[in-house]
């Protein structure tokens, strides 16, 4: 498994995989409801902006020459904290047919290597509270619960 930094040529693949991930997240909260009824409606602006942002990087997850998912990473800092430089896993998605084969664990290991290479001292990730599979995956990978996000729609 390898992570290949995405380019402008990969925008369609990123949008397609993001849309699959985002539609699955709808079941966990009304706040996750998408504004797009079809992947063809989704603009590539967000991923295009990532290409220009030095703190955010999108990678294609490639196994045996085939793209099987993607991961979005964002660097950040908390200068007032002992652990001050982090790499956040913003999105991670493995294609449905390639799950439960160790690819997610391999991605985490590679992300740890990237974080160390970039001088980061910790990783961050969040997931939907009701997504027990994701919560179990991160617990099994030795992530520690740190805080809870709350959200409230304003109507």
Short mmCIF file of C-alpha atoms in Angstrom, two decimals:
data_model
loop_
_atom_site.label_atom_id
_atom_site.label_comp_id
_atom_site.label_asym_id
_atom_site.label_seq_id
_atom_site.Cartn_x
_atom_site.Cartn_y
_atom_site.Cartn_z
CA UNK A 1 0.00 0.00 0.00
CA UNK A 2 1.23 3.48 -0.78
CA UNK A 3 -0.07 7.01 -0.48
CA UNK A 4 0.26 8.98 -3.70
CA UNK A 5 -0.14 12.74 -3.44
CA UNK A 6 -3.17 13.80 -5.47
CA UNK A 7 -2.91 16.25 -8.35
CA UNK A 8 -5.46 18.20 -10.36
CA UNK A 9 -5.83 15.11 -12.56
CA UNK A 10 -7.21 13.23 -9.54
CA UNK A 11 -10.01 15.68 -8.65
CA UNK A 12 -12.81 13.52 -10.10
CA UNK A 13 -11.59 10.44 -8.19
CA UNK A 14 -11.39 12.46 -4.97
CA UNK A 15 -14.86 13.96 -5.39
CA UNK A 16 -16.38 10.56 -6.19
CA UNK A 17 -14.84 8.93 -3.13
CA UNK A 18 -15.65 11.91 -0.89
CA UNK A 19 -19.28 11.77 -2.01
CA UNK A 20 -19.48 8.07 -1.14
CA UNK A 21 -18.03 8.81 2.30
CA UNK A 22 -20.27 11.84 2.86
CA UNK A 23 -23.47 10.00 1.92
CA UNK A 24 -22.61 7.27 4.42
CA UNK A 25 -22.17 9.93 7.12
CA UNK A 26 -25.72 11.22 6.58
CA UNK A 27 -27.13 8.37 8.66
CA UNK A 28 -25.37 9.61 11.79
CA UNK A 29 -26.84 13.11 12.02
CA UNK A 30 -29.24 15.45 10.27
CA UNK A 31 -26.35 17.91 10.27
CA UNK A 32 -24.58 15.64 7.78
CA UNK A 33 -27.30 15.99 5.15
CA UNK A 34 -25.71 16.78 1.81
CA UNK A 35 -26.72 19.71 -0.34
CA UNK A 36 -26.13 17.59 -3.47
CA UNK A 37 -28.50 14.88 -4.69
CA UNK A 38 -25.91 13.45 -7.08
CA UNK A 39 -22.12 13.30 -7.21
CA UNK A 40 -22.21 15.14 -10.56
CA UNK A 41 -23.51 18.23 -8.72
CA UNK A 42 -20.51 18.37 -6.36
CA UNK A 43 -17.99 21.05 -7.37
CA UNK A 44 -14.31 20.18 -7.06
CA UNK A 45 -13.55 23.57 -5.44
CA UNK A 46 -12.77 22.10 -2.02
CA UNK A 47 -10.24 19.62 -3.28
CA UNK A 48 -8.85 22.17 -5.75
CA UNK A 49 -8.27 24.53 -2.78
CA UNK A 50 -6.39 21.73 -1.01
CA UNK A 51 -3.89 21.65 -3.90
CA UNK A 52 -3.03 25.28 -3.15
CA UNK A 53 -2.99 24.99 0.66
CA UNK A 54 0.39 23.99 2.08
CA UNK A 55 -1.23 22.72 5.30
CA UNK A 56 -3.64 20.30 3.56
CA UNK A 57 -2.72 17.31 1.39
CA UNK A 58 -4.92 14.74 -0.31
CA UNK A 59 -3.49 11.32 -1.07
CA UNK A 60 -4.83 8.47 -3.13
CA UNK A 61 -4.52 5.13 -1.38
CA UNK A 62 -2.98 2.76 -3.92
CA UNK A 63 -2.67 -1.01 -3.54
CA UNK A 64 -1.18 -3.23 -6.26
CA UNK A 65 -1.38 -0.33 -8.72
CA UNK A 66 -5.09 0.31 -8.10
CA UNK A 67 -6.59 3.27 -6.24
CA UNK A 68 -8.68 1.91 -3.37
CA UNK A 69 -9.41 5.06 -1.39
CA UNK A 70 -8.19 8.45 -0.27
CA UNK A 71 -7.00 10.29 2.80
CA UNK A 72 -6.93 14.03 3.51
CA UNK A 73 -4.36 15.32 6.02
CA UNK A 74 -4.08 18.77 7.57
CA UNK A 75 -1.17 20.06 9.63
CA UNK A 76 -1.84 22.31 12.59
CA UNK A 77 -0.33 23.80 15.70
CA UNK A 78 -1.25 24.51 19.31
CA UNK A 79 1.78 26.59 20.36
CA UNK A 80 0.67 26.80 24.00
CA UNK A 81 0.58 23.02 24.49
CA UNK A 82 3.26 20.47 25.26
CA UNK A 83 2.06 18.46 22.26
CA UNK A 84 1.92 21.37 19.89
CA UNK A 85 2.28 20.18 16.30
CA UNK A 86 -0.22 17.74 14.86
CA UNK A 87 -1.30 16.06 11.70
CA UNK A 88 -5.10 15.69 11.49
CA UNK A 89 -6.74 12.96 9.47
CA UNK A 90 -9.62 14.94 7.98
CA UNK A 91 -11.01 12.26 5.66
CA UNK A 92 -10.11 8.64 5.21
CA UNK A 93 -12.06 6.25 3.05
CA UNK A 94 -11.33 2.79 1.73
CA UNK A 95 -13.52 1.55 -1.12
CA UNK A 96 -16.25 -0.82 0.07
CA UNK A 97 -14.81 -3.93 -1.61
CA UNK A 98 -11.35 -3.33 -0.12
CA UNK A 99 -12.34 -2.91 3.54
CA UNK A 100 -11.41 -5.28 6.35
CA UNK A 101 -8.18 -6.29 4.63
CA UNK A 102 -5.75 -4.25 6.71
CA UNK A 103 -5.60 -1.25 4.36
CA UNK A 104 -6.91 1.20 6.98
CA UNK A 105 -4.26 0.07 9.46
CA UNK A 106 -1.59 0.39 6.76
CA UNK A 107 -2.81 3.92 5.99
CA UNK A 108 -2.53 4.87 9.67
CA UNK A 109 1.01 3.53 9.83
CA UNK A 110 2.01 5.52 6.75
CA UNK A 111 0.31 8.64 8.15
CA UNK A 112 2.33 8.22 11.35
CA UNK A 113 5.51 8.10 9.27
CA UNK A 114 4.48 11.25 7.40
CA UNK A 115 3.70 13.01 10.68
CA UNK A 116 7.12 12.16 12.08
CA UNK A 117 8.82 13.28 8.85
CA UNK A 118 6.99 16.62 9.13
CA UNK A 119 8.04 17.10 12.74
CA UNK A 120 4.59 16.52 14.22
CA UNK A 121 4.29 15.21 17.76
CA UNK A 122 0.77 13.79 17.58
CA UNK A 123 -2.07 12.70 15.30
CA UNK A 124 -5.68 13.80 15.50
CA UNK A 125 -8.80 12.30 14.02
CA UNK A 126 -12.51 12.60 14.66
CA UNK A 127 -15.47 10.49 13.66
CA UNK A 128 -19.20 10.49 14.13
CA UNK A 129 -20.22 9.53 17.66
CA UNK A 130 -22.69 6.96 16.34
CA UNK A 131 -20.14 5.35 14.01
CA UNK A 132 -19.11 2.55 16.35
CA UNK A 133 -17.03 0.82 13.66
CA UNK A 134 -14.85 3.92 13.22
CA UNK A 135 -14.62 4.48 16.98
CA UNK A 136 -13.52 0.86 17.49
CA UNK A 137 -10.99 1.13 14.65
CA UNK A 138 -9.33 4.19 16.21
CA UNK A 139 -9.40 2.72 19.73
CA UNK A 140 -7.79 -0.47 18.41
CA UNK A 141 -5.12 1.72 16.76
CA UNK A 142 -4.31 3.24 20.19
CA UNK A 143 -5.99 6.62 19.66
CA UNK A 144 -7.28 8.09 22.91
CA UNK A 145 -10.61 9.88 23.24
CA UNK A 146 -9.79 13.53 23.92
CA UNK A 147 -12.84 15.72 23.49
CA UNK A 148 -16.39 15.69 22.22
CA UNK A 149 -17.73 18.04 19.56
CA UNK A 150 -21.26 19.36 19.87
CA UNK A 151 -23.30 20.86 17.07
CA UNK A 152 -26.62 22.64 16.87
CA UNK A 153 -28.52 23.66 13.76
CA UNK A 154 -29.68 27.27 13.74
CA UNK A 155 -33.12 27.48 12.20
#
